[in-house]
Tab-separated table of C-alpha atoms in Angstrom:
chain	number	residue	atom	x	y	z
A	1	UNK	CA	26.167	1.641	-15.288
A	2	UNK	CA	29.459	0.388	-14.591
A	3	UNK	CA	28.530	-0.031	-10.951
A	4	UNK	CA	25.673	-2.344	-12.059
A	5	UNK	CA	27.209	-4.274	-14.549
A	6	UNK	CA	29.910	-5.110	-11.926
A	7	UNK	CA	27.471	-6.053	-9.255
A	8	UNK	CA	26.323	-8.439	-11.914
A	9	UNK	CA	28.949	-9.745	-12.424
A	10	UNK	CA	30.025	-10.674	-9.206
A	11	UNK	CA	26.459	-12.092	-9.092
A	12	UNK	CA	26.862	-14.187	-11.550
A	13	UNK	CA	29.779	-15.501	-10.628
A	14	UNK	CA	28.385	-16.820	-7.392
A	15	UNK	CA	25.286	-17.868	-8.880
A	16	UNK	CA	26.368	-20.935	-10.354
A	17	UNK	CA	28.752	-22.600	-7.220
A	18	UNK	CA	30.124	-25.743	-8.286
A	19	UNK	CA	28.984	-24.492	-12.233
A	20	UNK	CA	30.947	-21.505	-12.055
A	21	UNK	CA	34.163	-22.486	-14.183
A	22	UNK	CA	31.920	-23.264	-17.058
A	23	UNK	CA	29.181	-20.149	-16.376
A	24	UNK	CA	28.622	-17.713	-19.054
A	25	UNK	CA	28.389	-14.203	-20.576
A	26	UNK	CA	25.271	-15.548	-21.453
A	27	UNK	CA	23.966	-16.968	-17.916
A	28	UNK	CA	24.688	-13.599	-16.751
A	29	UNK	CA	22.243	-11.681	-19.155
A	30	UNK	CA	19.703	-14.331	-18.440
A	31	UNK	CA	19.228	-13.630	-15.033
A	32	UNK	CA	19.965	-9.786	-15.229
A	33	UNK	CA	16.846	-10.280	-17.877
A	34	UNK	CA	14.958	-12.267	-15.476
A	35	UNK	CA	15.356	-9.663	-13.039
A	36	UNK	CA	14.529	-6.814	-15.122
A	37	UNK	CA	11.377	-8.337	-15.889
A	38	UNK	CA	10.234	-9.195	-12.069
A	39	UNK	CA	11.369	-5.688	-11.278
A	40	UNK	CA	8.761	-4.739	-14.367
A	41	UNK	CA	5.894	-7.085	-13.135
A	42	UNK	CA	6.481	-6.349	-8.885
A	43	UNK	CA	5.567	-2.400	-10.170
A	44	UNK	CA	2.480	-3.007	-12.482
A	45	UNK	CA	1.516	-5.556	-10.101
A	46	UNK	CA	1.404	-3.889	-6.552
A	47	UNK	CA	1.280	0.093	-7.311
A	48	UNK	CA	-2.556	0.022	-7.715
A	49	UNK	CA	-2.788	-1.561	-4.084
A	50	UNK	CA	-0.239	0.559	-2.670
A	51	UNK	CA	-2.279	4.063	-4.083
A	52	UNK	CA	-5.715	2.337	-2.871
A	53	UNK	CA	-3.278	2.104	0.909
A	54	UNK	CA	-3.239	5.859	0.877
A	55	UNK	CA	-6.935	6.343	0.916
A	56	UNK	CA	-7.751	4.014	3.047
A	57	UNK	CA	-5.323	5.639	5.360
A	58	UNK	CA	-6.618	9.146	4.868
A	59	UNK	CA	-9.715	9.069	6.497
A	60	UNK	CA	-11.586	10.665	9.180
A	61	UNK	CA	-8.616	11.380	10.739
A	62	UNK	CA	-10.685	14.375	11.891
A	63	UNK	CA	-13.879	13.575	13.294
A	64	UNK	CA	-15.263	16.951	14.017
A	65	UNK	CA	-13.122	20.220	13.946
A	66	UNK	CA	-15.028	21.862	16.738
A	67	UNK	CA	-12.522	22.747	19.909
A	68	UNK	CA	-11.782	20.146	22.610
A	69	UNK	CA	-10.973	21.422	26.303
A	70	UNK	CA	-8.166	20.426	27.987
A	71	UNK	CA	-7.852	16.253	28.350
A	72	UNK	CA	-10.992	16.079	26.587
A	73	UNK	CA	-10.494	12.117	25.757
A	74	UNK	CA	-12.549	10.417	22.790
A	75	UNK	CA	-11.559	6.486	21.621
A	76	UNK	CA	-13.561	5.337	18.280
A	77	UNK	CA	-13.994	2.308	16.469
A	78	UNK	CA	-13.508	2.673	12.627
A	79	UNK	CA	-14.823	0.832	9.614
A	80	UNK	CA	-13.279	1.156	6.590
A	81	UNK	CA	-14.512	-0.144	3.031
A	82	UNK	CA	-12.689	0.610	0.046
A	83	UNK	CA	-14.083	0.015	-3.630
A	84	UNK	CA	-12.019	-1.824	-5.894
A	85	UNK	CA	-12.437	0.202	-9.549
A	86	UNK	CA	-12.414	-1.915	-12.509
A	87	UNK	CA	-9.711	-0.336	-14.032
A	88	UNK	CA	-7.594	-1.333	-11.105
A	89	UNK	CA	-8.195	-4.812	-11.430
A	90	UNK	CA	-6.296	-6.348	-14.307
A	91	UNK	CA	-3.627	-5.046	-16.139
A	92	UNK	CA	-2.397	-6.598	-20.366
A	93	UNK	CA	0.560	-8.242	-20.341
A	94	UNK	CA	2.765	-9.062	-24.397
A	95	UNK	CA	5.820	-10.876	-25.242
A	96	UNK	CA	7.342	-7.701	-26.359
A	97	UNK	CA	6.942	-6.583	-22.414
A	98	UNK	CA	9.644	-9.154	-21.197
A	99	UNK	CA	13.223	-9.413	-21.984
A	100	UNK	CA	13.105	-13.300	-20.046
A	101	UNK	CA	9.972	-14.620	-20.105
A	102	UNK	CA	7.275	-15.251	-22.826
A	103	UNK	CA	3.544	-16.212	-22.233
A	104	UNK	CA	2.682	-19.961	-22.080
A	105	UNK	CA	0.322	-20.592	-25.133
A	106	UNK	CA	-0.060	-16.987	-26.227
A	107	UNK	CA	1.424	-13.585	-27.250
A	108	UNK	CA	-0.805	-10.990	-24.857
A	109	UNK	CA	-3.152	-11.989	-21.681
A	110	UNK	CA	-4.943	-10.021	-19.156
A	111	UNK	CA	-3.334	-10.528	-15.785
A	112	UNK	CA	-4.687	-9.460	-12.246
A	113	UNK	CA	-2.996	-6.504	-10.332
A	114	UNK	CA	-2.926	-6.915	-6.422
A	115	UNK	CA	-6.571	-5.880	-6.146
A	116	UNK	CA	-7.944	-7.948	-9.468
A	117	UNK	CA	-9.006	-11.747	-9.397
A	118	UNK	CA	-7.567	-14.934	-8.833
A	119	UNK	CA	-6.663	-16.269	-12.860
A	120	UNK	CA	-2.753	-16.783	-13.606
A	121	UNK	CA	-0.901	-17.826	-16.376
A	122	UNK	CA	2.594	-19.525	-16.947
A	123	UNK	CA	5.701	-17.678	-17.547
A	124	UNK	CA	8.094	-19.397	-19.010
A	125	UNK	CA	12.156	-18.356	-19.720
A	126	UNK	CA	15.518	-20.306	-19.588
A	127	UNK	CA	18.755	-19.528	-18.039
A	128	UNK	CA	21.707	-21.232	-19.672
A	129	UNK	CA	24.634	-22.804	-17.270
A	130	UNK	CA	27.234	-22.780	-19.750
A	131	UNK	CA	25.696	-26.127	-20.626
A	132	UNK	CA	22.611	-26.224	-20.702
A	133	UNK	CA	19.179	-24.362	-21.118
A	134	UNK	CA	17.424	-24.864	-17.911
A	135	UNK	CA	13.683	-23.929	-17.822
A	136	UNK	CA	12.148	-21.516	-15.353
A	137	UNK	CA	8.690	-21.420	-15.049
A	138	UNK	CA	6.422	-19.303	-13.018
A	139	UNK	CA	2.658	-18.752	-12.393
A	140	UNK	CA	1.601	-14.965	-12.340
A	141	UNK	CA	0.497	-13.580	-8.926
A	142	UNK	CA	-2.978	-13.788	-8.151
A	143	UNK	CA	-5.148	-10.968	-6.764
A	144	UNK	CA	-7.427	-10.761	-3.632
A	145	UNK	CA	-10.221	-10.883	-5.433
A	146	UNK	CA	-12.328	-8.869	-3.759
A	147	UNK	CA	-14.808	-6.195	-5.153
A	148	UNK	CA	-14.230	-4.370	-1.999
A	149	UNK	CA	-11.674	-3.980	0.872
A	150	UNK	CA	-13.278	-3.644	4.634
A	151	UNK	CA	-11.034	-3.095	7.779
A	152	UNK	CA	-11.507	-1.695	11.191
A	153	UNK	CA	-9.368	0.060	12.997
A	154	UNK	CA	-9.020	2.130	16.503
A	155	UNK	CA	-8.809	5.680	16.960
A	156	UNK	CA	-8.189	8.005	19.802
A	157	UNK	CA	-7.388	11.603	20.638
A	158	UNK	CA	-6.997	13.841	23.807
A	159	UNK	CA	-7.605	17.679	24.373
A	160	UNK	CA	-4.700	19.753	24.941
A	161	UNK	CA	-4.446	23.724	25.600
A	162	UNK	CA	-5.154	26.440	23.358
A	163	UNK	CA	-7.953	24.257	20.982
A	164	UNK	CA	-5.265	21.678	20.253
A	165	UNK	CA	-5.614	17.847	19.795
A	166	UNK	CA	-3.323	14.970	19.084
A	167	UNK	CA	-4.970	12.164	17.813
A	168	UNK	CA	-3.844	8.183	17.206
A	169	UNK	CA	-4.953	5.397	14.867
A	170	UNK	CA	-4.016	2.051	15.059
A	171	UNK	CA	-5.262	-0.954	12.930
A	172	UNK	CA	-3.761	-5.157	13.814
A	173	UNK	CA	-2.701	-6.977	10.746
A	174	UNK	CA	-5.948	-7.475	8.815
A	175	UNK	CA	-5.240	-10.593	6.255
A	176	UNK	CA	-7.000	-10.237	2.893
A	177	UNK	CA	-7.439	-13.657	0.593
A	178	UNK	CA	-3.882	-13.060	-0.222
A	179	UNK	CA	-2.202	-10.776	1.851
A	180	UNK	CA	-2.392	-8.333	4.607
A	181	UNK	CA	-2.968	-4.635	5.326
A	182	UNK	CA	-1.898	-3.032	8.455
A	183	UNK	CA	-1.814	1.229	9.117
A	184	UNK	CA	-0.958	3.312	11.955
A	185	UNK	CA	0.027	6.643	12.653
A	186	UNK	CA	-0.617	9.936	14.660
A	187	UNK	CA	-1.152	13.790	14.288
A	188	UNK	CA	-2.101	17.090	15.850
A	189	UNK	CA	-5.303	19.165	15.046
A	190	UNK	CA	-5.702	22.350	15.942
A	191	UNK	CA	-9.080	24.271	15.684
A	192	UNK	CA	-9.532	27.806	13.962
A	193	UNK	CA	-12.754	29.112	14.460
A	194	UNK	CA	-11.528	30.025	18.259
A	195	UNK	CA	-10.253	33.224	16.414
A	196	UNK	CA	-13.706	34.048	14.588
A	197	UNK	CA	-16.236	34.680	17.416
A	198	UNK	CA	-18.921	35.194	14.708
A	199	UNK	CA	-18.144	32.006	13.019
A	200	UNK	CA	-18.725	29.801	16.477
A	201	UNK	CA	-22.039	32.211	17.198
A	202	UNK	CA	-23.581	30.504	13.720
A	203	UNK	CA	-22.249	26.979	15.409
A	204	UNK	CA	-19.549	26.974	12.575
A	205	UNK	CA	-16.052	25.324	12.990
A	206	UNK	CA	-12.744	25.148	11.143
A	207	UNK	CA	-9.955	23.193	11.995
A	208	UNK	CA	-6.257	22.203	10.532
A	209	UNK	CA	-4.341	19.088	11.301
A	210	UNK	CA	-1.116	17.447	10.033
A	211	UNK	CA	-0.293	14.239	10.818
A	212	UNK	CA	1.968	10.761	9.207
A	213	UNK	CA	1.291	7.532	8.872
A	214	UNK	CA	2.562	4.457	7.645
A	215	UNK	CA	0.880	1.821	5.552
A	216	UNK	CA	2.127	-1.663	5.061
A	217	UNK	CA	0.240	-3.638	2.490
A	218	UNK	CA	1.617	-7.273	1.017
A	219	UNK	CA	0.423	-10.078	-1.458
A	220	UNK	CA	1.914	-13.186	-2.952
A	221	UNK	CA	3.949	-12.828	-5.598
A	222	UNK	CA	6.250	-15.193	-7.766
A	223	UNK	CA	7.008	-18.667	-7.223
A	224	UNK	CA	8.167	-21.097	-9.598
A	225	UNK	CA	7.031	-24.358	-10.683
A	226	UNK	CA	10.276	-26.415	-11.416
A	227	UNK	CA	12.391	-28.124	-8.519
A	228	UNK	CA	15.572	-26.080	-9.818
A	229	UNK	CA	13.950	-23.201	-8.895
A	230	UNK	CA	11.547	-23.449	-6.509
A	231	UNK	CA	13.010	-20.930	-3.920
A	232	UNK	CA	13.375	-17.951	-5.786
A	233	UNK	CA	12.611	-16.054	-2.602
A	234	UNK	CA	10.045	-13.696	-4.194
A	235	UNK	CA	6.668	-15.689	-2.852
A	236	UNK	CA	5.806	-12.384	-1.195
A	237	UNK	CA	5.729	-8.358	-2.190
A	238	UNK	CA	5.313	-6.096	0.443
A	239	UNK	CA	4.393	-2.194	-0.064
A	240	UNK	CA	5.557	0.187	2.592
A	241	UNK	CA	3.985	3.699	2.729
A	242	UNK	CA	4.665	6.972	4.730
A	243	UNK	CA	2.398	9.089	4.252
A	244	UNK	CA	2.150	12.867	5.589
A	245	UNK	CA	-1.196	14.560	5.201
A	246	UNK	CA	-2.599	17.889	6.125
A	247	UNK	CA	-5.724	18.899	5.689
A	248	UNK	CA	-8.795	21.857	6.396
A	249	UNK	CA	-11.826	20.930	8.005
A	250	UNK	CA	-15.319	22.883	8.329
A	251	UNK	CA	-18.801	21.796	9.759
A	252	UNK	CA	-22.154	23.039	10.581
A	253	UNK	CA	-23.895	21.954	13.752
A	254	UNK	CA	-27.451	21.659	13.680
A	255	UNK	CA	-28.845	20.446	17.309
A	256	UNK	CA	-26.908	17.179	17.636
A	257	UNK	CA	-26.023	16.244	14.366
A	258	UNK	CA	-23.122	18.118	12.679
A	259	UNK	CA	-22.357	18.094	8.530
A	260	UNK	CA	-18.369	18.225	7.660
A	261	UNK	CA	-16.565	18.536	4.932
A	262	UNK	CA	-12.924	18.084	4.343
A	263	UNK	CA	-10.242	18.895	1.428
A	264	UNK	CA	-6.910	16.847	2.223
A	265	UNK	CA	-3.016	17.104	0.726
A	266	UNK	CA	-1.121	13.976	1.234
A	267	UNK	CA	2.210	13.254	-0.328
A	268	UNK	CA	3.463	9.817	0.191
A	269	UNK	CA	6.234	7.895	-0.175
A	270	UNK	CA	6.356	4.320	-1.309
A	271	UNK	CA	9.034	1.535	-1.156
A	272	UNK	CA	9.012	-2.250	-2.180
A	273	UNK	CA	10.546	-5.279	-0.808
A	274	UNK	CA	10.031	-8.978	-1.765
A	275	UNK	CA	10.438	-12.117	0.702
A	276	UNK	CA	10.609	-15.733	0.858
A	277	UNK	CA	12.806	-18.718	1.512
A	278	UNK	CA	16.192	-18.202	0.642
A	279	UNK	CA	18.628	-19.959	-2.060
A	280	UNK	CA	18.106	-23.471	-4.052
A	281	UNK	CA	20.716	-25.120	-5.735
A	282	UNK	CA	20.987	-23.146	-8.344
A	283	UNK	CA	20.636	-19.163	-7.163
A	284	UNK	CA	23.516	-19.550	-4.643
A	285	UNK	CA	23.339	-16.189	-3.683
A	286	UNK	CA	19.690	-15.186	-2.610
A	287	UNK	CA	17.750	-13.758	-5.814
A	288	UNK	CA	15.948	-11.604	-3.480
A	289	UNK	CA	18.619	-9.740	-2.020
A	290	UNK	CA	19.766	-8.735	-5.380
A	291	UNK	CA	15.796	-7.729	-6.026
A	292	UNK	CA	15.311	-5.829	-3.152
A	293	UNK	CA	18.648	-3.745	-3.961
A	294	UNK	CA	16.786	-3.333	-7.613
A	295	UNK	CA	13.574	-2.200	-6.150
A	296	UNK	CA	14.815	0.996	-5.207
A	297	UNK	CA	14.964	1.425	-8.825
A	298	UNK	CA	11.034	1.756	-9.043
A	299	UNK	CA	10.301	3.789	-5.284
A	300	UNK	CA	7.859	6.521	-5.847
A	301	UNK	CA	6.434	9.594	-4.467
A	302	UNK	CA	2.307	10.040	-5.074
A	303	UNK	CA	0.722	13.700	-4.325
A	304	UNK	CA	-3.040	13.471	-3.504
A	305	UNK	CA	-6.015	15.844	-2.970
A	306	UNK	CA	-8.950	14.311	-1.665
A	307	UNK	CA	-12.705	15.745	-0.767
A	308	UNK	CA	-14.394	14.154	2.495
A	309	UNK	CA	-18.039	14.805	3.175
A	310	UNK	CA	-19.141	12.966	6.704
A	311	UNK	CA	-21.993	13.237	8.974
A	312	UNK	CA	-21.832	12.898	12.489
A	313	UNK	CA	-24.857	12.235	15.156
A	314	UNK	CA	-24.359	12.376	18.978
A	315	UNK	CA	-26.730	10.626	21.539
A	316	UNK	CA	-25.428	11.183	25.084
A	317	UNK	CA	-21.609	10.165	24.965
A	318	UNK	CA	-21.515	8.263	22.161
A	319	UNK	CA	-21.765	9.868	18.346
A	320	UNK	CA	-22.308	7.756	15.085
A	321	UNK	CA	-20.461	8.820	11.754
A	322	UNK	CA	-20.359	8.289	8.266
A	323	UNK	CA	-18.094	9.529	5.954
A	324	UNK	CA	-17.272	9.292	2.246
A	325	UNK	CA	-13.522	10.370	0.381
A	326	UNK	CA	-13.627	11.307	-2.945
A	327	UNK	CA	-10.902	11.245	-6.059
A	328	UNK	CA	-8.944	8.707	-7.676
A	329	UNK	CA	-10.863	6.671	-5.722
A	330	UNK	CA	-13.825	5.931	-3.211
A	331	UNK	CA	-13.662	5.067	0.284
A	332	UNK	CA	-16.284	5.168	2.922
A	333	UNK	CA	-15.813	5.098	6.655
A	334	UNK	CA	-18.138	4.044	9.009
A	335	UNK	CA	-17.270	4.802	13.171
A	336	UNK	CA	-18.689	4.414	16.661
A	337	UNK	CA	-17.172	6.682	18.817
A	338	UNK	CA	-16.963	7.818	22.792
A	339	UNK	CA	-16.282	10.938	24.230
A	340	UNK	CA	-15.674	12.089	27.738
């Protein structure tokens, strides 16, 4: 506590520049309030987009869990579509939520999170100088408004010895309406049902893998609508996700098309960081800084278990797959993939 009321302090000191000799108690607990409640918003905002980022990122990692021989090579071409839930759209936002700010025209609203729609209301709070009440007004993020989320990405993965496989995925920078989605990452897969003759006699296979990747996921975010403060440096939140996953596969191989089914552990962990241009004559010091150092405040670990069910047809080289992931909520994956 006494570390943070000292930081603020020396934050508000600086805030102010030429102001400072006549800067408050009172300008200081303005902004700390301010920043309290964009800390508040930036979590109920972006935390259904950054748990949505995990799913996406989870799957069909595993394509088949049958054993590869040795440099056994395989590139695919993903595509992934993720299902916005209504519940994850909009979010209820009261007075009696902010310490700074207070809802133009109303007491409660109905706001978007990162994967809702495009409406936005004015918040409105005032930071006093010492002399003066000076208004800061801000619109309310928008959403990508988008019922659902479709990205395609590259996979590949290379036989090794003793029924072991690493495997790759890669996605560029997708950009949504408002923002942008980008995952990559790597892991090893090893197959099981090398050590159960009987099972691979009834063309049954088991495999393990563990693997990690990392999912960065951003959207606009708070800008304000006066010339005092029209640089807050918080136009943009960006999610950052590692994410370490293991999972057990096991399919059934009929001729040339094979069923699979998959039950997945991933834990991940998830930071926050805003961006935007720096400083305006008023917030000397960069607000964003400050708000980055107070995001750590809200960092978060998610556990997930997810079911996969896929099917998987093969005509010469080439097999076609579908697959489905199951819990919080639903993504579907849809690949084209080459094997030699």
């Amino acid at each position: 506590m006494r570390k943070r009321l000292a930081q603020m302090l020396l934050f508000g000191s600086c805030l102010l520049g030429n102001k400072a000799a006549s800067q408050s108690l009172e300008t200081i607990l303005d902004v700390n309030n301010f920043l309290n409640d964009a800390l508040w918003y930036a979590d109920t905002f972006i935390t259904p987009a950054t748990d949505a980022a995990v799913y996406q990122a989870s799957s069909v990692w595993v394509t088949t869990p049958q054993k590869k021989k040795l440099w056994d090579f395989g590139i695919n071409v993903h595509f992934n579509s993720f299902f916005v839930p209504n519940g994850n759209r909009d979010f209820n936002i009261k007075n009696s939520d902010f310490s700074f700010f207070e809802i133009q025209g109303g007491d409660n609203v109905n706001v978007p999170t990162a994967l809702g729609d495009d409406k936005q209301v004015y918040l409105v709070g005032y930071i006093n100088d010492g002399q003066n009440d000076n208004e800061v007004r801000i619109k309310t993020p928008e959403g990508i408004d988008m019922g659902s989320v479709v990205y395609p990405y590259l996979q590949a993965s290379l036989g090794l010895w003793y029924g072991t496989e690493i495997i790759g995925k890669y996605s560029y920078k997708v950009e949504l309406k408002r923002g942008h989605y980008q995952v990559y990452g790597g892991g090893i897969k090893h197959n099981l049902s090398q050590y159960f003759p009987k099972l691979e006699a009834q063309n049954l296979a088991l495999s393990a893998f563990a693997g990690y990747s990392n999912e960065e996921i951003s959207f606009g975010f708070l800008s304000a609508d006066t010339e005092q403060y029209e640089a807050l440096g918080l136009n943009e939140i960006t999610g950052l996700v590692d994410t370490f996953q293991f999972q057990l596969n096991g399919a059934k191989r009929w001729g040339k098309f094979e069923a699979m089914a998959g039950l997945i552990t991933n834990v991940s962990d998830i930071r926050y960081e805003v961006g935007g241009q720096d400083g305006t004559p008023f917030f000397i010091v960069p607000v964003k800084d400050y708000v980055n150092d107070r995001l750590s405040e809200i960092y978060k670990t998610r556990t997930n278990v997810i079911g996969e069910l896929s099917g998987r047809y093969q005509f010469g080289h080439f097999f076609l797959q579908g697959a489905v992931a199951l819990g919080k909520f639903v993504n579907t994956n849809v690949s084209l993939q080459y094997e030699l």
